[in-house]
Short mmCIF file of C-alpha atoms in Angstrom, two decimals:
data_model
loop_
_atom_site.label_atom_id
_atom_site.label_comp_id
_atom_site.label_asym_id
_atom_site.label_seq_id
_atom_site.Cartn_x
_atom_site.Cartn_y
_atom_site.Cartn_z
CA MET A 1 -7.40 -3.66 -9.47
CA ASN A 2 -10.02 -0.91 -9.82
CA PRO A 3 -8.09 2.32 -10.64
CA ARG A 4 -10.74 4.42 -8.92
CA LEU A 5 -10.31 2.55 -5.62
CA PHE A 6 -6.55 2.80 -5.92
CA ARG A 7 -6.66 6.58 -6.51
CA ARG A 8 -8.97 7.00 -3.53
CA ALA A 9 -6.53 5.09 -1.32
CA LEU A 10 -3.58 7.13 -2.54
CA LEU A 11 -5.41 10.45 -2.06
CA ALA A 12 -6.54 9.37 1.42
CA SER A 13 -2.88 8.69 2.27
CA PHE A 14 -1.84 12.13 1.08
CA ALA A 15 -4.67 13.85 2.98
CA LEU A 16 -3.90 12.09 6.25
CA TYR A 17 -0.24 12.95 5.89
CA VAL A 18 -1.19 16.63 5.80
CA THR A 19 -3.01 16.06 9.09
CA LEU A 20 -0.02 14.15 10.44
CA GLY A 21 2.28 17.08 9.70
CA LEU A 22 0.06 19.71 11.32
CA PRO A 23 0.80 18.78 14.98
CA ASP A 24 4.55 18.76 14.33
CA GLY A 25 4.31 22.30 13.01
CA VAL A 26 2.03 23.33 15.87
CA PHE A 27 3.95 21.89 18.84
CA GLY A 28 7.04 24.05 18.42
CA THR A 29 4.91 27.20 18.12
CA VAL A 30 2.59 26.53 21.09
CA TRP A 31 5.26 25.03 23.36
CA PRO A 32 6.02 28.25 25.33
CA SER A 33 2.28 28.73 26.00
CA LEU A 34 1.67 25.09 26.86
CA ARG A 35 4.77 25.09 29.10
CA ASP A 36 3.67 28.19 30.99
CA ASP A 37 0.04 27.03 31.27
CA PHE A 38 1.12 23.90 33.14
CA GLY A 39 4.01 25.54 35.02
CA ARG A 40 6.76 23.46 33.38
CA THR A 41 10.34 24.21 32.22
CA ASP A 42 12.00 23.63 28.85
CA SER A 43 13.36 20.29 29.99
CA SER A 44 9.73 19.05 30.13
CA PHE A 45 9.68 19.23 26.35
CA GLY A 46 11.70 16.04 26.48
CA LEU A 47 8.91 14.30 28.43
CA LEU A 48 6.35 15.43 25.87
CA ILE A 49 8.49 13.98 23.09
CA LEU A 50 9.13 10.81 25.10
CA CYS A 51 5.42 10.08 25.53
CA SER A 52 4.84 10.58 21.83
CA ALA A 53 7.79 8.38 20.91
CA VAL A 54 6.88 5.53 23.26
CA GLY A 55 3.49 5.16 21.59
CA TYR A 56 4.99 5.76 18.15
CA THR A 57 7.79 3.23 18.59
CA CYS A 58 5.68 0.43 20.03
CA SER A 59 3.05 0.70 17.31
CA SER A 60 5.47 1.08 14.39
CA ILE A 61 7.56 -1.93 15.42
CA GLY A 62 4.46 -4.10 15.11
CA ALA A 63 3.13 -2.39 11.99
CA GLY A 64 4.65 -4.87 9.53
CA HIS A 65 3.25 -7.86 11.42
CA LEU A 66 -0.20 -6.28 11.74
CA THR A 67 -0.31 -5.28 8.08
CA GLN A 68 0.58 -8.78 6.94
CA ARG A 69 -2.18 -10.23 9.11
CA TYR A 70 -5.03 -7.72 8.67
CA GLY A 71 -4.14 -5.69 5.58
CA THR A 72 -3.08 -2.07 5.15
CA GLY A 73 -6.65 -0.76 4.92
CA VAL A 74 -7.77 -2.08 8.34
CA VAL A 75 -4.55 -1.04 10.06
CA PHE A 76 -4.59 2.45 8.55
CA ARG A 77 -8.24 3.04 9.47
CA ASN A 78 -7.83 2.02 13.12
CA ALA A 79 -4.53 3.88 13.45
CA SER A 80 -6.07 7.11 12.19
CA PHE A 81 -8.97 6.71 14.64
CA ALA A 82 -6.50 6.35 17.53
CA ALA A 83 -4.69 9.50 16.41
CA VAL A 84 -7.94 11.50 16.32
CA LEU A 85 -8.81 10.23 19.79
CA GLY A 86 -5.43 11.43 21.07
CA LEU A 87 -5.93 14.87 19.51
CA GLY A 88 -9.35 15.20 21.11
CA LEU A 89 -8.01 14.27 24.55
CA LEU A 90 -5.09 16.69 24.18
CA SER A 91 -7.31 19.63 23.28
CA ALA A 92 -9.37 19.02 26.47
CA ALA A 93 -6.57 17.90 28.86
CA PRO A 94 -7.02 19.54 32.29
CA THR A 95 -3.54 18.71 33.61
CA TRP A 96 0.00 18.17 32.36
CA TRP A 97 -0.22 14.41 32.97
CA ALA A 98 -3.52 14.16 31.11
CA SER A 99 -1.89 15.87 28.15
CA MET A 100 0.97 13.35 28.30
CA LEU A 101 -1.53 10.47 28.13
CA ALA A 102 -3.19 12.10 25.12
CA ILE A 103 0.16 12.51 23.38
CA LEU A 104 0.98 8.84 24.08
CA ILE A 105 -2.24 7.80 22.29
CA LEU A 106 -1.62 10.27 19.48
CA GLY A 107 1.91 8.91 19.02
CA ALA A 108 0.66 5.31 18.85
CA GLY A 109 -1.86 6.21 16.16
CA TRP A 110 0.61 8.22 14.10
CA GLY A 111 3.31 5.56 14.37
CA LEU A 112 1.01 2.88 13.00
CA CYS A 113 -0.19 5.20 10.21
CA ASP A 114 3.34 6.19 9.29
CA ALA A 115 4.80 2.68 9.15
CA SER A 116 1.90 1.02 7.35
CA VAL A 117 1.49 3.68 4.67
CA ASN A 118 5.24 4.14 4.07
CA ALA A 119 5.58 0.40 3.55
CA TRP A 120 2.56 0.37 1.20
CA VAL A 121 3.93 3.23 -0.93
CA ALA A 122 7.47 1.79 -0.92
CA LEU A 123 6.19 -1.55 -2.20
CA THR A 124 3.53 -0.40 -4.66
CA GLN A 125 4.69 3.01 -5.89
CA GLY A 126 7.83 4.86 -7.00
CA THR A 127 9.98 7.87 -6.11
CA ARG A 128 7.40 10.41 -7.23
CA GLU A 129 4.58 9.02 -5.09
CA MET A 130 6.88 8.71 -2.09
CA GLY A 131 7.92 12.32 -2.64
CA LEU A 132 4.28 13.42 -2.82
CA LEU A 133 3.41 11.51 0.35
CA HIS A 134 6.09 13.29 2.34
CA ALA A 135 5.35 16.59 0.61
CA ALA A 136 1.85 16.22 2.03
CA TYR A 137 3.40 15.92 5.49
CA GLY A 138 5.43 19.05 4.74
CA VAL A 139 2.27 20.93 3.75
CA GLY A 140 0.80 20.13 7.16
CA ALA A 141 3.98 21.04 9.02
CA PHE A 142 4.22 24.31 7.06
CA LEU A 143 0.60 25.19 7.85
CA GLY A 144 1.00 24.24 11.52
CA PRO A 145 2.74 27.43 12.72
CA LEU A 146 0.34 29.53 10.62
CA LEU A 147 -2.62 27.74 12.20
CA ALA A 148 -1.25 28.12 15.73
CA THR A 149 -0.05 31.74 15.61
CA PRO A 150 -3.53 33.44 15.66
CA PHE A 151 -4.49 31.36 18.72
CA ILE A 152 -1.23 32.26 20.50
CA VAL A 153 -1.30 35.96 19.61
CA SER A 154 -4.94 36.31 20.72
CA GLY A 155 -4.31 34.95 24.20
CA ASP A 156 -2.02 31.92 24.37
CA LEU A 157 -4.89 29.61 23.40
CA TRP A 158 -2.68 26.61 22.66
CA ARG A 159 -5.61 24.14 22.65
CA GLY A 160 -7.30 25.78 19.67
CA PRO A 161 -5.16 24.40 16.85
CA PHE A 162 -5.43 20.86 18.23
CA MET A 163 -9.23 21.13 18.18
CA VAL A 164 -9.10 22.14 14.51
CA ILE A 165 -6.78 19.23 13.61
CA CYS A 166 -9.00 16.80 15.51
CA GLY A 167 -12.00 17.86 13.45
CA LEU A 168 -10.10 17.41 10.18
CA GLY A 169 -8.88 14.00 11.28
CA ALA A 170 -12.37 12.83 12.16
CA VAL A 171 -13.53 13.54 8.61
CA LEU A 172 -10.57 11.64 7.18
CA VAL A 173 -11.26 8.54 9.27
CA GLY A 174 -14.50 8.13 7.35
CA VAL A 175 -12.77 8.68 4.01
CA ILE A 176 -10.11 6.08 4.83
CA ALA A 177 -12.78 3.52 5.77
CA THR A 178 -14.18 3.76 2.22
CA ALA A 179 -10.71 3.27 0.65
CA ARG A 180 -9.85 -0.05 2.33
CA THR A 181 -10.09 -2.17 -0.83
CA GLY A 182 -7.75 0.18 -2.70
CA PHE A 183 -5.03 -0.34 -0.11
CA ASP A 184 -5.27 -4.11 -0.03
CA SER A 185 -5.48 -4.80 -3.77
CA ALA A 186 -2.60 -2.63 -5.10
CA PRO A 187 0.10 -4.69 -6.91
CA VAL A 188 3.79 -4.54 -6.03
CA SER A 189 5.70 -2.07 -8.25
CA SER A 190 7.91 -3.36 -11.06
CA GLU A 191 11.01 -1.82 -9.47
CA VAL A 192 10.54 -3.78 -6.25
CA ALA A 193 8.93 -7.03 -7.50
CA GLY A 194 11.25 -9.93 -6.92
CA SER A 195 14.05 -7.80 -5.44
CA PRO A 196 16.27 -10.20 -3.52
CA ALA A 197 17.96 -9.39 -0.24
CA PRO A 198 21.70 -8.68 -0.41
CA ALA A 199 23.77 -11.82 -0.75
CA ARG A 200 25.62 -10.89 2.42
CA GLY A 201 25.65 -8.17 5.05
CA SER A 202 21.88 -7.59 5.10
CA HIS A 203 21.74 -7.38 8.91
CA GLN A 204 24.54 -4.82 9.00
CA LEU A 205 22.86 -2.82 6.23
CA LEU A 206 19.53 -2.82 8.04
CA GLY A 207 21.27 -1.74 11.25
CA LEU A 208 22.94 1.19 9.49
CA LEU A 209 19.64 2.24 7.91
CA ILE A 210 17.89 2.11 11.28
CA VAL A 211 20.49 4.37 12.90
CA TRP A 212 20.43 6.67 9.86
CA PHE A 213 16.70 7.25 10.29
CA LEU A 214 17.18 7.87 14.02
CA ILE A 215 19.73 10.62 13.39
CA TYR A 216 17.88 12.17 10.45
CA VAL A 217 14.60 12.62 12.31
CA GLY A 218 16.46 13.99 15.33
CA ILE A 219 17.93 16.74 13.14
CA GLU A 220 14.62 17.59 11.47
CA VAL A 221 12.71 17.76 14.75
CA THR A 222 15.45 19.70 16.56
CA VAL A 223 15.52 22.42 13.91
CA GLY A 224 11.75 22.44 13.35
CA GLN A 225 10.67 22.39 17.01
CA TRP A 226 13.37 24.47 18.74
CA SER A 227 13.88 27.26 16.20
CA TYR A 228 10.81 29.23 17.31
CA THR A 229 11.85 29.22 20.98
CA LEU A 230 15.46 30.01 20.01
CA LEU A 231 14.46 32.98 17.87
CA THR A 232 12.00 34.47 20.36
CA GLU A 233 13.91 33.85 23.60
CA SER A 234 17.55 33.95 22.49
CA ARG A 235 17.65 36.20 19.42
CA ASP A 236 14.83 38.64 20.27
CA TYR A 237 12.59 38.00 17.28
CA SER A 238 8.88 38.83 17.58
CA ASN A 239 6.35 36.00 17.74
CA VAL A 240 5.12 36.75 14.22
CA ALA A 241 8.62 37.01 12.69
CA ALA A 242 9.77 33.80 14.38
CA ALA A 243 6.65 31.94 13.25
CA ALA A 244 7.20 33.16 9.68
CA LEU A 245 10.80 31.93 9.68
CA VAL A 246 9.83 28.55 11.12
CA ALA A 247 7.09 28.33 8.51
CA GLY A 248 9.86 29.02 5.98
CA PHE A 249 11.69 25.94 7.22
CA TRP A 250 8.60 23.78 6.69
CA CYS A 251 7.94 25.49 3.36
CA GLY A 252 11.46 24.55 2.20
CA LEU A 253 10.86 20.98 3.36
CA THR A 254 7.59 20.85 1.45
CA LEU A 255 8.97 22.46 -1.71
CA GLY A 256 11.86 20.02 -1.78
CA ARG A 257 9.49 17.07 -1.60
CA PHE A 258 7.34 18.43 -4.40
CA LEU A 259 10.51 18.80 -6.47
CA LEU A 260 11.33 15.19 -5.63
CA ALA A 261 7.86 14.17 -6.76
CA GLY A 262 8.31 16.03 -10.05
CA PHE A 263 11.93 15.23 -10.91
CA GLY A 264 13.13 12.58 -8.44
CA ASP A 265 13.20 9.76 -10.97
CA ARG A 266 15.66 11.65 -13.20
CA PHE A 267 18.63 11.53 -10.82
CA SER A 268 20.51 8.90 -8.86
CA PRO A 269 18.98 8.75 -5.35
CA GLU A 270 22.38 8.09 -3.83
CA ARG A 271 23.93 11.22 -5.39
CA VAL A 272 20.96 13.37 -4.38
CA LEU A 273 21.32 12.17 -0.80
CA ALA A 274 25.04 12.93 -0.66
CA ALA A 275 24.49 16.47 -1.96
CA ALA A 276 21.56 17.06 0.40
CA ILE A 277 23.58 16.06 3.47
CA ALA A 278 26.40 18.42 2.47
CA VAL A 279 24.04 21.38 2.00
CA THR A 280 22.35 20.63 5.33
CA ALA A 281 25.67 20.77 7.16
CA LEU A 282 26.56 24.11 5.54
CA SER A 283 23.16 25.73 6.17
CA VAL A 284 22.89 24.56 9.79
CA GLY A 285 26.42 25.87 10.35
CA PHE A 286 25.38 29.25 8.91
CA PHE A 287 22.32 29.40 11.16
CA TRP A 288 24.53 28.60 14.16
CA ALA A 289 27.24 31.17 13.29
CA ASP A 290 24.58 33.85 12.65
CA PRO A 291 26.84 36.22 10.66
CA GLY A 292 25.49 39.75 10.77
CA GLY A 293 22.33 38.49 12.46
CA ALA A 294 21.28 36.80 9.22
CA GLY A 295 21.62 33.19 10.37
CA ALA A 296 17.87 32.59 10.64
CA LEU A 297 17.54 33.19 6.90
CA ALA A 298 19.10 29.76 6.44
CA LEU A 299 16.01 28.05 7.85
CA PRO A 300 14.26 27.59 4.46
CA VAL A 301 17.51 26.22 3.01
CA VAL A 302 17.82 23.73 5.87
CA GLY A 303 14.27 22.57 5.17
CA LEU A 304 14.94 22.31 1.43
CA SER A 305 18.12 20.27 1.92
CA LEU A 306 16.46 17.90 4.40
CA ALA A 307 13.42 17.41 2.17
CA SER A 308 14.52 14.55 -0.03
CA MET A 309 16.32 12.46 2.59
CA PHE A 310 13.54 10.59 4.38
CA PRO A 311 11.37 9.73 1.34
CA LEU A 312 14.33 8.73 -0.83
CA VAL A 313 15.87 6.34 1.68
CA MET A 314 12.45 5.00 2.65
CA GLY A 315 11.65 4.38 -1.00
CA ARG A 316 14.96 2.58 -1.56
CA THR A 317 14.49 0.25 1.41
CA ALA A 318 12.67 -2.42 -0.58
CA VAL A 319 15.36 -2.30 -3.28
CA TYR A 320 18.22 -2.47 -0.78
CA LEU A 321 16.77 -5.23 1.42
CA GLY A 322 14.40 -7.08 -0.89
CA GLU A 323 10.61 -7.27 -1.20
CA ALA A 324 10.17 -9.93 1.47
CA ARG A 325 11.85 -7.86 4.18
CA ALA A 326 10.54 -4.44 3.19
CA ALA A 327 7.38 -4.14 5.33
CA ARG A 328 9.06 -5.15 8.57
CA ALA A 329 12.20 -3.16 7.79
CA VAL A 330 10.11 -0.02 7.23
CA GLY A 331 8.42 -0.59 10.59
CA TYR A 332 11.81 -0.80 12.30
CA GLN A 333 13.00 2.34 10.52
CA ILE A 334 9.89 4.25 11.57
CA ALA A 335 10.42 3.04 15.15
CA ALA A 336 14.03 4.24 15.00
CA SER A 337 12.74 7.58 13.72
CA SER A 338 10.63 7.95 16.84
CA VAL A 339 13.67 7.25 19.02
CA GLY A 340 15.51 10.00 17.17
CA PHE A 341 12.46 12.19 17.65
CA VAL A 342 13.09 11.83 21.40
CA VAL A 343 16.82 11.57 21.95
CA ILE A 344 18.24 14.58 20.11
CA PRO A 345 15.47 17.19 20.73
CA ALA A 346 15.05 16.07 24.35
CA SER A 347 18.78 16.37 24.91
CA VAL A 348 18.51 19.92 23.62
CA GLY A 349 15.75 20.61 26.17
CA VAL A 350 17.89 19.38 29.06
CA LEU A 351 20.95 21.29 27.85
CA ALA A 352 18.84 24.42 27.29
CA ASP A 353 18.03 24.62 31.01
CA TYR A 354 21.77 25.02 31.71
CA HIS A 355 23.28 26.59 28.59
CA GLY A 356 20.38 28.33 26.86
CA VAL A 357 18.28 27.28 23.89
CA GLY A 358 21.04 28.27 21.47
CA VAL A 359 22.62 24.88 22.16
CA ALA A 360 20.14 23.40 19.65
CA LEU A 361 22.25 24.46 16.68
CA PRO A 362 25.62 22.93 17.59
CA VAL A 363 23.76 19.73 18.46
CA ALA A 364 22.04 19.75 15.04
CA PHE A 365 25.35 20.42 13.28
CA ALA A 366 27.12 17.55 15.05
CA ALA A 367 24.23 15.21 14.25
CA THR A 368 24.44 16.17 10.56
CA CYS A 369 28.11 15.19 10.52
CA VAL A 370 27.17 11.80 12.00
CA LEU A 371 24.47 11.45 9.32
CA ALA A 372 27.10 11.97 6.61
CA LEU A 373 29.31 9.27 8.10
CA LEU A 374 26.40 6.82 8.27
CA TRP A 375 25.47 7.43 4.64
CA PHE A 376 29.06 6.72 3.62
CA LEU A 377 28.97 3.44 5.57
CA ILE A 378 25.63 2.46 3.98
CA GLN A 379 27.06 2.96 0.50
CA LEU A 380 30.18 1.03 1.47
CA GLN A 381 28.04 -1.86 2.71
CA LEU A 382 25.98 -1.82 -0.51
CA THR A 383 29.19 -1.94 -2.55
CA ARG A 384 30.42 -4.94 -0.60
CA SER A 385 27.10 -6.74 -0.97
CA THR A 386 27.15 -6.30 -4.76
CA GLN A 387 30.55 -7.85 -5.34
CA PRO A 388 30.67 -10.73 -7.86
CA GLY A 389 28.38 -13.53 -6.75
CA SER A 390 25.80 -11.20 -5.16
CA THR A 391 22.22 -11.14 -6.49
CA GLN A 392 21.41 -7.65 -5.27
CA PRO A 393 20.27 -5.40 -8.16
#
């Protein structure tokens, strides 16, 4: 293939992932203003997440089928256009229900982008490129609170950051349209080419991976989206200090993914994942315990420890399940991620109405323990599937 077209496609993926991360960093920061503007309570945050996840789940489930039929370039271009449309509608929404419709459209566009590009990178690239892709998301999520804070401080203008993101996305839609050939002509990577499915237990392995992604994303979103409200309304931090600490979380997430991009191919992915889960449990526990009022300082460590998990497991999917199943499996994993995006953070919103927003941290800690158990079961299933007679590499 033409290397120039390929580089353009890869750079377009990275750029759009920055734009994909921006709203996730913005939502947690603008939520109190958006909530008050429409006269809602914290439990309504669950409805906001639900609308996003419904669109995200439906589109990502079908992403593998659509990509096989129309190609990654066409799917990615149309998905990014839908996301920009949703951002534009959100920034102009006159009512709560209009904003929910906009978020539904935004979620559908992002879900299709996420599934199609993750599958493309998993099949055609390696650990470093997958790390860079998700580092790009982290850059956007890190910049999100910084983008939103001036609008909030100057008068609770929560629509402002979404207008900015919409403008950036519109430019990228045009760039992606010129990179279509680069997406569709990239060869399968040598690591993945010809990878067979496990000789046995592939359905159980896929099921465990799906649930793993559900729990992981629930933890990331709970910490990333609820920390600002927790710090300002439960621990008496100022808006600026809370935004800086939340930005620290996203900065840790981004730094970890850049480290993965630089050094990820030098270590066993399975060992890195085990260590990362252990550090996450310890740092979330420290944030929860808040010894001497210093618990919030753990936020960058939580982000750093979470950083490698999603891209590493996503990148290993094709190796674990085989090339033929990879695209659809990635779509199912992305769909499961959107369910996790709803279930755990929304549960926190409901519980917060009765027990206070501090409940977010014990929920995140318990979910991390479940994540550790799931990773153990995944490795156990892989061991069983590679007994003598198996063809799994």
